[in-house]
PDB file of C-alpha atoms in Angstrom:
ATOM      1  CA  UNK A   1    -184.966-101.032  53.183  1.00  0.00           C
ATOM      2  CA  UNK A   2    -187.050 -98.173  51.799  1.00  0.00           C
ATOM      3  CA  UNK A   3    -184.178 -97.216  49.483  1.00  0.00           C
ATOM      4  CA  UNK A   4    -183.967-100.765  48.107  1.00  0.00           C
ATOM      5  CA  UNK A   5    -187.702-100.757  47.426  1.00  0.00           C
ATOM      6  CA  UNK A   6    -187.468 -97.367  45.691  1.00  0.00           C
ATOM      7  CA  UNK A   7    -184.585 -98.594  43.555  1.00  0.00           C
ATOM      8  CA  UNK A   8    -186.997-101.122  42.058  1.00  0.00           C
ATOM      9  CA  UNK A   9    -190.404 -99.438  42.057  1.00  0.00           C
ATOM     10  CA  UNK A  10    -189.001 -96.088  40.865  1.00  0.00           C
ATOM     11  CA  UNK A  11    -191.421 -93.875  42.822  1.00  0.00           C
ATOM     12  CA  UNK A  12    -188.845 -91.155  43.482  1.00  0.00           C
ATOM     13  CA  UNK A  13    -187.467 -91.266  39.945  1.00  0.00           C
ATOM     14  CA  UNK A  14    -190.949 -91.061  38.450  1.00  0.00           C
ATOM     15  CA  UNK A  15    -191.699 -87.927  40.479  1.00  0.00           C
ATOM     16  CA  UNK A  16    -188.435 -86.324  39.338  1.00  0.00           C
ATOM     17  CA  UNK A  17    -189.130 -87.376  35.746  1.00  0.00           C
ATOM     18  CA  UNK A  18    -192.549 -85.702  35.808  1.00  0.00           C
ATOM     19  CA  UNK A  19    -191.027 -82.549  37.266  1.00  0.00           C
ATOM     20  CA  UNK A  20    -188.293 -82.571  34.611  1.00  0.00           C
ATOM     21  CA  UNK A  21    -190.925 -82.023  31.924  1.00  0.00           C
ATOM     22  CA  UNK A  22    -191.333 -78.509  33.390  1.00  0.00           C
ATOM     23  CA  UNK A  23    -195.069 -78.324  32.866  1.00  0.00           C
ATOM     24  CA  UNK A  24    -194.954 -79.592  29.277  1.00  0.00           C
ATOM     25  CA  UNK A  25    -191.915 -77.632  28.133  1.00  0.00           C
ATOM     26  CA  UNK A  26    -190.110 -80.926  27.425  1.00  0.00           C
ATOM     27  CA  UNK A  27    -191.391 -84.271  26.151  1.00  0.00           C
ATOM     28  CA  UNK A  28    -190.119 -87.859  25.996  1.00  0.00           C
ATOM     29  CA  UNK A  29    -188.210 -87.363  29.245  1.00  0.00           C
ATOM     30  CA  UNK A  30    -186.148 -90.493  29.836  1.00  0.00           C
ATOM     31  CA  UNK A  31    -183.195 -91.760  31.855  1.00  0.00           C
ATOM     32  CA  UNK A  32    -180.193 -91.443  29.493  1.00  0.00           C
ATOM     33  CA  UNK A  33    -177.802 -94.089  30.830  1.00  0.00           C
ATOM     34  CA  UNK A  34    -177.584 -97.862  30.822  1.00  0.00           C
ATOM     35  CA  UNK A  35    -179.274 -99.364  33.860  1.00  0.00           C
ATOM     36  CA  UNK A  36    -177.978-102.159  36.041  1.00  0.00           C
ATOM     37  CA  UNK A  37    -180.236-104.996  37.165  1.00  0.00           C
ATOM     38  CA  UNK A  38    -181.045-105.368  40.841  1.00  0.00           C
ATOM     39  CA  UNK A  39    -181.808-108.542  42.812  1.00  0.00           C
ATOM     40  CA  UNK A  40    -183.071-108.026  46.378  1.00  0.00           C
ATOM     41  CA  UNK A  41    -185.367-109.607  48.951  1.00  0.00           C
ATOM     42  CA  UNK A  42    -187.947-107.013  47.884  1.00  0.00           C
ATOM     43  CA  UNK A  43    -187.959-108.023  44.225  1.00  0.00           C
ATOM     44  CA  UNK A  44    -185.963-107.758  41.022  1.00  0.00           C
ATOM     45  CA  UNK A  45    -185.815-105.132  38.320  1.00  0.00           C
ATOM     46  CA  UNK A  46    -183.777-102.376  36.740  1.00  0.00           C
ATOM     47  CA  UNK A  47    -182.137-100.083  39.285  1.00  0.00           C
ATOM     48  CA  UNK A  48    -183.889 -96.702  39.478  1.00  0.00           C
ATOM     49  CA  UNK A  49    -182.547 -93.361  40.698  1.00  0.00           C
ATOM     50  CA  UNK A  50    -183.326 -92.692  44.355  1.00  0.00           C
ATOM     51  CA  UNK A  51    -181.376 -89.557  45.328  1.00  0.00           C
ATOM     52  CA  UNK A  52    -180.792 -86.065  43.981  1.00  0.00           C
ATOM     53  CA  UNK A  53    -179.619 -85.152  41.496  1.00  0.00           C
ATOM     54  CA  UNK A  54    -181.695 -87.130  39.015  1.00  0.00           C
ATOM     55  CA  UNK A  55    -180.635 -87.154  35.359  1.00  0.00           C
ATOM     56  CA  UNK A  56    -182.796 -87.204  32.229  1.00  0.00           C
ATOM     57  CA  UNK A  57    -182.837 -86.210  28.592  1.00  0.00           C
ATOM     58  CA  UNK A  58    -185.800 -84.775  26.762  1.00  0.00           C
ATOM     59  CA  UNK A  59    -186.984 -82.905  23.691  1.00  0.00           C
ATOM     60  CA  UNK A  60    -188.240 -79.304  23.708  1.00  0.00           C
ATOM     61  CA  UNK A  61    -191.804 -78.837  22.569  1.00  0.00           C
ATOM     62  CA  UNK A  62    -190.506 -75.725  20.783  1.00  0.00           C
ATOM     63  CA  UNK A  63    -186.976 -75.754  19.381  1.00  0.00           C
ATOM     64  CA  UNK A  64    -187.440 -72.111  18.429  1.00  0.00           C
ATOM     65  CA  UNK A  65    -187.764 -71.135  22.087  1.00  0.00           C
ATOM     66  CA  UNK A  66    -184.810 -73.211  23.288  1.00  0.00           C
ATOM     67  CA  UNK A  67    -182.466 -73.159  20.294  1.00  0.00           C
ATOM     68  CA  UNK A  68    -181.612 -76.864  20.677  1.00  0.00           C
ATOM     69  CA  UNK A  69    -183.198 -80.119  19.550  1.00  0.00           C
ATOM     70  CA  UNK A  70    -182.429 -82.169  22.673  1.00  0.00           C
ATOM     71  CA  UNK A  71    -181.810 -81.226  26.295  1.00  0.00           C
ATOM     72  CA  UNK A  72    -180.099 -82.626  29.355  1.00  0.00           C
ATOM     73  CA  UNK A  73    -182.118 -82.230  32.540  1.00  0.00           C
ATOM     74  CA  UNK A  74    -180.580 -82.267  36.010  1.00  0.00           C
ATOM     75  CA  UNK A  75    -183.186 -82.462  38.757  1.00  0.00           C
ATOM     76  CA  UNK A  76    -183.067 -82.071  42.558  1.00  0.00           C
ATOM     77  CA  UNK A  77    -185.819 -82.448  45.136  1.00  0.00           C
ATOM     78  CA  UNK A  78    -186.070 -79.104  46.883  1.00  0.00           C
ATOM     79  CA  UNK A  79    -185.742 -80.841  50.254  1.00  0.00           C
ATOM     80  CA  UNK A  80    -182.446 -82.417  49.157  1.00  0.00           C
ATOM     81  CA  UNK A  81    -180.630 -79.299  47.959  1.00  0.00           C
ATOM     82  CA  UNK A  82    -180.905 -75.599  48.716  1.00  0.00           C
ATOM     83  CA  UNK A  83    -181.678 -73.199  45.898  1.00  0.00           C
ATOM     84  CA  UNK A  84    -178.387 -71.359  46.501  1.00  0.00           C
ATOM     85  CA  UNK A  85    -176.351 -74.515  45.821  1.00  0.00           C
ATOM     86  CA  UNK A  86    -178.250 -75.291  42.618  1.00  0.00           C
ATOM     87  CA  UNK A  87    -178.099 -71.667  41.468  1.00  0.00           C
ATOM     88  CA  UNK A  88    -174.343 -71.624  42.104  1.00  0.00           C
ATOM     89  CA  UNK A  89    -173.920 -74.481  39.637  1.00  0.00           C
ATOM     90  CA  UNK A  90    -175.983 -72.654  37.023  1.00  0.00           C
ATOM     91  CA  UNK A  91    -174.033 -69.418  37.481  1.00  0.00           C
ATOM     92  CA  UNK A  92    -170.636 -71.123  37.222  1.00  0.00           C
ATOM     93  CA  UNK A  93    -171.790 -72.887  34.066  1.00  0.00           C
ATOM     94  CA  UNK A  94    -173.083 -69.621  32.584  1.00  0.00           C
ATOM     95  CA  UNK A  95    -169.867 -67.735  33.416  1.00  0.00           C
ATOM     96  CA  UNK A  96    -167.822 -70.337  31.581  1.00  0.00           C
ATOM     97  CA  UNK A  97    -170.192 -70.215  28.603  1.00  0.00           C
ATOM     98  CA  UNK A  98    -170.193 -66.401  28.468  1.00  0.00           C
ATOM     99  CA  UNK A  99    -166.378 -66.401  28.493  1.00  0.00           C
ATOM    100  CA  UNK A 100    -166.294 -68.650  25.434  1.00  0.00           C
ATOM    101  CA  UNK A 101    -165.139 -71.820  27.177  1.00  0.00           C
ATOM    102  CA  UNK A 102    -166.528 -74.879  25.350  1.00  0.00           C
ATOM    103  CA  UNK A 103    -169.428 -76.057  27.520  1.00  0.00           C
ATOM    104  CA  UNK A 104    -172.939 -77.320  26.928  1.00  0.00           C
ATOM    105  CA  UNK A 105    -175.252 -74.475  25.902  1.00  0.00           C
ATOM    106  CA  UNK A 106    -177.381 -73.266  28.845  1.00  0.00           C
ATOM    107  CA  UNK A 107    -180.955 -73.554  27.581  1.00  0.00           C
ATOM    108  CA  UNK A 108    -182.840 -71.531  30.201  1.00  0.00           C
ATOM    109  CA  UNK A 109    -181.796 -68.368  32.041  1.00  0.00           C
ATOM    110  CA  UNK A 110    -182.944 -69.645  35.421  1.00  0.00           C
ATOM    111  CA  UNK A 111    -183.455 -72.702  37.574  1.00  0.00           C
ATOM    112  CA  UNK A 112    -187.003 -73.982  37.093  1.00  0.00           C
ATOM    113  CA  UNK A 113    -189.175 -74.910  40.078  1.00  0.00           C
ATOM    114  CA  UNK A 114    -191.416 -77.747  38.954  1.00  0.00           C
ATOM    115  CA  UNK A 115    -193.848 -80.094  40.701  1.00  0.00           C
ATOM    116  CA  UNK A 116    -194.674 -83.717  40.014  1.00  0.00           C
ATOM    117  CA  UNK A 117    -198.223 -85.090  40.029  1.00  0.00           C
ATOM    118  CA  UNK A 118    -197.751 -86.154  43.665  1.00  0.00           C
ATOM    119  CA  UNK A 119    -196.951 -82.555  44.606  1.00  0.00           C
ATOM    120  CA  UNK A 120    -193.219 -83.003  45.230  1.00  0.00           C
ATOM    121  CA  UNK A 121    -191.326 -79.840  44.258  1.00  0.00           C
ATOM    122  CA  UNK A 122    -188.060 -80.023  42.331  1.00  0.00           C
ATOM    123  CA  UNK A 123    -185.380 -77.737  40.941  1.00  0.00           C
ATOM    124  CA  UNK A 124    -184.534 -78.315  37.264  1.00  0.00           C
ATOM    125  CA  UNK A 125    -181.409 -77.168  35.425  1.00  0.00           C
ATOM    126  CA  UNK A 126    -181.600 -77.417  31.639  1.00  0.00           C
ATOM    127  CA  UNK A 127    -178.669 -77.518  29.211  1.00  0.00           C
ATOM    128  CA  UNK A 128    -178.065 -78.671  25.679  1.00  0.00           C
ATOM    129  CA  UNK A 129    -177.614 -82.423  25.325  1.00  0.00           C
ATOM    130  CA  UNK A 130    -174.263 -83.088  23.683  1.00  0.00           C
ATOM    131  CA  UNK A 131    -173.910 -86.208  21.595  1.00  0.00           C
ATOM    132  CA  UNK A 132    -170.492 -87.736  22.202  1.00  0.00           C
ATOM    133  CA  UNK A 133    -168.352 -88.759  19.233  1.00  0.00           C
ATOM    134  CA  UNK A 134    -166.555 -92.087  19.413  1.00  0.00           C
ATOM    135  CA  UNK A 135    -162.910 -92.337  20.454  1.00  0.00           C
ATOM    136  CA  UNK A 136    -161.657 -95.501  18.811  1.00  0.00           C
ATOM    137  CA  UNK A 137    -158.169 -94.881  17.399  1.00  0.00           C
ATOM    138  CA  UNK A 138    -154.983 -93.731  19.125  1.00  0.00           C
ATOM    139  CA  UNK A 139    -155.027 -90.469  17.165  1.00  0.00           C
ATOM    140  CA  UNK A 140    -158.569 -89.865  18.409  1.00  0.00           C
ATOM    141  CA  UNK A 141    -157.217 -90.116  21.953  1.00  0.00           C
ATOM    142  CA  UNK A 142    -154.464 -87.634  21.122  1.00  0.00           C
ATOM    143  CA  UNK A 143    -156.933 -85.072  19.756  1.00  0.00           C
ATOM    144  CA  UNK A 144    -159.268 -85.714  22.694  1.00  0.00           C
ATOM    145  CA  UNK A 145    -156.404 -85.184  25.145  1.00  0.00           C
ATOM    146  CA  UNK A 146    -155.102 -81.970  23.610  1.00  0.00           C
ATOM    147  CA  UNK A 147    -158.613 -80.514  23.394  1.00  0.00           C
ATOM    148  CA  UNK A 148    -159.312 -81.452  27.033  1.00  0.00           C
ATOM    149  CA  UNK A 149    -156.163 -79.668  28.186  1.00  0.00           C
ATOM    150  CA  UNK A 150    -156.969 -76.597  26.076  1.00  0.00           C
ATOM    151  CA  UNK A 151    -160.547 -76.390  27.392  1.00  0.00           C
ATOM    152  CA  UNK A 152    -159.529 -76.724  31.046  1.00  0.00           C
ATOM    153  CA  UNK A 153    -156.716 -74.187  30.630  1.00  0.00           C
ATOM    154  CA  UNK A 154    -159.218 -71.706  29.196  1.00  0.00           C
ATOM    155  CA  UNK A 155    -161.467 -72.278  32.191  1.00  0.00           C
ATOM    156  CA  UNK A 156    -158.543 -71.538  34.521  1.00  0.00           C
ATOM    157  CA  UNK A 157    -156.940 -68.649  32.657  1.00  0.00           C
ATOM    158  CA  UNK A 158    -159.917 -66.853  31.111  1.00  0.00           C
ATOM    159  CA  UNK A 159    -162.562 -67.394  33.785  1.00  0.00           C
ATOM    160  CA  UNK A 160    -160.472 -67.901  36.916  1.00  0.00           C
ATOM    161  CA  UNK A 161    -162.446 -71.030  37.730  1.00  0.00           C
ATOM    162  CA  UNK A 162    -161.631 -74.616  38.630  1.00  0.00           C
ATOM    163  CA  UNK A 163    -164.089 -77.366  37.772  1.00  0.00           C
ATOM    164  CA  UNK A 164    -163.259 -79.723  40.691  1.00  0.00           C
ATOM    165  CA  UNK A 165    -165.349 -82.541  39.191  1.00  0.00           C
ATOM    166  CA  UNK A 166    -163.542 -83.530  36.016  1.00  0.00           C
ATOM    167  CA  UNK A 167    -163.979 -87.143  34.935  1.00  0.00           C
ATOM    168  CA  UNK A 168    -164.908 -88.970  31.742  1.00  0.00           C
ATOM    169  CA  UNK A 169    -168.646 -88.515  32.399  1.00  0.00           C
ATOM    170  CA  UNK A 170    -168.271 -84.724  32.737  1.00  0.00           C
ATOM    171  CA  UNK A 171    -166.395 -84.044  29.507  1.00  0.00           C
ATOM    172  CA  UNK A 172    -168.031 -84.526  26.114  1.00  0.00           C
ATOM    173  CA  UNK A 173    -166.083 -85.112  22.910  1.00  0.00           C
ATOM    174  CA  UNK A 174    -168.360 -83.290  20.502  1.00  0.00           C
ATOM    175  CA  UNK A 175    -167.471 -82.349  16.904  1.00  0.00           C
ATOM    176  CA  UNK A 176    -163.752 -82.413  17.577  1.00  0.00           C
ATOM    177  CA  UNK A 177    -163.859 -80.308  20.750  1.00  0.00           C
ATOM    178  CA  UNK A 178    -164.023 -81.232  24.435  1.00  0.00           C
ATOM    179  CA  UNK A 179    -166.945 -79.489  26.110  1.00  0.00           C
ATOM    180  CA  UNK A 180    -167.456 -79.432  29.863  1.00  0.00           C
ATOM    181  CA  UNK A 181    -170.651 -80.244  31.730  1.00  0.00           C
ATOM    182  CA  UNK A 182    -171.725 -80.509  35.378  1.00  0.00           C
ATOM    183  CA  UNK A 183    -170.337 -77.517  37.277  1.00  0.00           C
ATOM    184  CA  UNK A 184    -171.772 -78.692  40.590  1.00  0.00           C
ATOM    185  CA  UNK A 185    -168.410 -78.493  42.391  1.00  0.00           C
ATOM    186  CA  UNK A 186    -166.888 -75.573  40.452  1.00  0.00           C
ATOM    187  CA  UNK A 187    -165.163 -72.810  42.440  1.00  0.00           C
ATOM    188  CA  UNK A 188    -163.311 -69.562  41.858  1.00  0.00           C
ATOM    189  CA  UNK A 189    -159.550 -70.048  41.902  1.00  0.00           C
ATOM    190  CA  UNK A 190    -158.941 -67.171  44.309  1.00  0.00           C
ATOM    191  CA  UNK A 191    -161.021 -68.501  47.199  1.00  0.00           C
ATOM    192  CA  UNK A 192    -161.288 -72.239  46.585  1.00  0.00           C
ATOM    193  CA  UNK A 193    -161.827 -74.559  49.535  1.00  0.00           C
ATOM    194  CA  UNK A 194    -161.690 -78.315  49.972  1.00  0.00           C
ATOM    195  CA  UNK A 195    -164.270 -80.224  47.963  1.00  0.00           C
ATOM    196  CA  UNK A 196    -164.631 -84.017  47.662  1.00  0.00           C
ATOM    197  CA  UNK A 197    -163.499 -85.170  44.237  1.00  0.00           C
ATOM    198  CA  UNK A 198    -165.094 -87.719  41.921  1.00  0.00           C
ATOM    199  CA  UNK A 199    -164.151 -91.318  42.842  1.00  0.00           C
ATOM    200  CA  UNK A 200    -161.135 -92.655  40.887  1.00  0.00           C
ATOM    201  CA  UNK A 201    -160.331 -89.147  39.609  1.00  0.00           C
ATOM    202  CA  UNK A 202    -159.494 -87.495  42.938  1.00  0.00           C
ATOM    203  CA  UNK A 203    -156.189 -85.642  43.307  1.00  0.00           C
ATOM    204  CA  UNK A 204    -153.867 -86.571  46.233  1.00  0.00           C
ATOM    205  CA  UNK A 205    -154.264 -83.192  47.942  1.00  0.00           C
ATOM    206  CA  UNK A 206    -158.027 -83.683  48.059  1.00  0.00           C
ATOM    207  CA  UNK A 207    -157.572 -86.998  49.860  1.00  0.00           C
ATOM    208  CA  UNK A 208    -155.527 -85.028  52.407  1.00  0.00           C
ATOM    209  CA  UNK A 209    -158.412 -82.528  52.816  1.00  0.00           C
ATOM    210  CA  UNK A 210    -156.381 -79.673  51.304  1.00  0.00           C
ATOM    211  CA  UNK A 211    -158.066 -76.887  49.271  1.00  0.00           C
ATOM    212  CA  UNK A 212    -158.806 -77.396  45.590  1.00  0.00           C
ATOM    213  CA  UNK A 213    -156.524 -75.684  43.063  1.00  0.00           C
ATOM    214  CA  UNK A 214    -155.677 -75.790  39.384  1.00  0.00           C
ATOM    215  CA  UNK A 215    -153.528 -78.821  40.230  1.00  0.00           C
ATOM    216  CA  UNK A 216    -156.712 -80.609  41.290  1.00  0.00           C
ATOM    217  CA  UNK A 217    -158.108 -80.241  37.778  1.00  0.00           C
ATOM    218  CA  UNK A 218    -154.720 -81.117  36.243  1.00  0.00           C
ATOM    219  CA  UNK A 219    -154.654 -84.445  38.083  1.00  0.00           C
ATOM    220  CA  UNK A 220    -158.222 -85.222  36.994  1.00  0.00           C
ATOM    221  CA  UNK A 221    -157.339 -84.327  33.398  1.00  0.00           C
ATOM    222  CA  UNK A 222    -154.467 -86.809  33.449  1.00  0.00           C
ATOM    223  CA  UNK A 223    -156.637 -89.526  34.973  1.00  0.00           C
ATOM    224  CA  UNK A 224    -159.361 -88.874  32.404  1.00  0.00           C
ATOM    225  CA  UNK A 225    -156.841 -89.229  29.570  1.00  0.00           C
ATOM    226  CA  UNK A 226    -155.485 -92.486  31.005  1.00  0.00           C
ATOM    227  CA  UNK A 227    -159.032 -93.821  31.307  1.00  0.00           C
ATOM    228  CA  UNK A 228    -159.651 -93.054  27.628  1.00  0.00           C
ATOM    229  CA  UNK A 229    -156.362 -94.700  26.678  1.00  0.00           C
ATOM    230  CA  UNK A 230    -157.502 -97.903  28.343  1.00  0.00           C
ATOM    231  CA  UNK A 231    -160.416 -98.092  25.927  1.00  0.00           C
ATOM    232  CA  UNK A 232    -158.142 -98.055  22.888  1.00  0.00           C
ATOM    233  CA  UNK A 233    -156.242-101.128  21.753  1.00  0.00           C
ATOM    234  CA  UNK A 234    -153.919-100.655  18.782  1.00  0.00           C
ATOM    235  CA  UNK A 235    -150.374-101.640  17.833  1.00  0.00           C
ATOM    236  CA  UNK A 236    -149.444 -97.963  17.565  1.00  0.00           C
ATOM    237  CA  UNK A 237    -150.713 -97.201  21.083  1.00  0.00           C
ATOM    238  CA  UNK A 238    -147.211 -96.698  22.477  1.00  0.00           C
ATOM    239  CA  UNK A 239    -146.519 -93.992  19.902  1.00  0.00           C
ATOM    240  CA  UNK A 240    -149.763 -92.265  20.857  1.00  0.00           C
ATOM    241  CA  UNK A 241    -148.892 -92.369  24.554  1.00  0.00           C
ATOM    242  CA  UNK A 242    -145.513 -90.806  23.724  1.00  0.00           C
ATOM    243  CA  UNK A 243    -147.209 -88.038  21.706  1.00  0.00           C
ATOM    244  CA  UNK A 244    -149.651 -87.300  24.518  1.00  0.00           C
ATOM    245  CA  UNK A 245    -146.830 -87.164  27.086  1.00  0.00           C
ATOM    246  CA  UNK A 246    -144.973 -84.693  24.861  1.00  0.00           C
ATOM    247  CA  UNK A 247    -148.122 -82.553  24.575  1.00  0.00           C
ATOM    248  CA  UNK A 248    -148.587 -82.607  28.338  1.00  0.00           C
ATOM    249  CA  UNK A 249    -144.951 -81.556  28.812  1.00  0.00           C
ATOM    250  CA  UNK A 250    -145.283 -78.666  26.349  1.00  0.00           C
TER     251      UNK A 250
END
């Protein structure tokens, strides 16, 4: 019942939103996604975030200090997640960036500890916000697909890392290149363990509780491509599917 109330009144989200500003480092902090509408016995309204992580976008008060004009803010209540888990995500993200894999630019060199006005403490991870280009034509899907495969292969081969959370929401089609975000479940290839996959993008071996591997990412890549294909309707779609299958084979 408390969760349903919080989904409407937004108390938990408001606290996370205040913390996401990082003491005035970022302004105009807002929820970046489309909200659903909620009807309950406790009232009606737009559904608010109630659990970590919380997601926001914002604008740096100084673009000179951050090097970007808009940021993506991922926020956890400190009681919901240990620092080690949050720091692991930041370090995996940074390793991929330092190796030249296309990812969102890490904006800060550390996880920020930030408090809301009610005193609740949060961890904040800050990265560049990547605008996503539209994918409307079959050839757009082909370019998207090839770039996705190239980016993930670089992550595997050059960094020795598997993402383990690939889905359409975690890849950004930006200026003709797929860039990865959200390394929450990323692991090193050499000592990977089982990790729950994203719903609808989960590889069969993960459903069987087997360890993650490069095949886990490969399955999610294929599912992500198929999901993008479903958004495109064109008389030449069959030719595009054939081209993508050939690229996957090669």
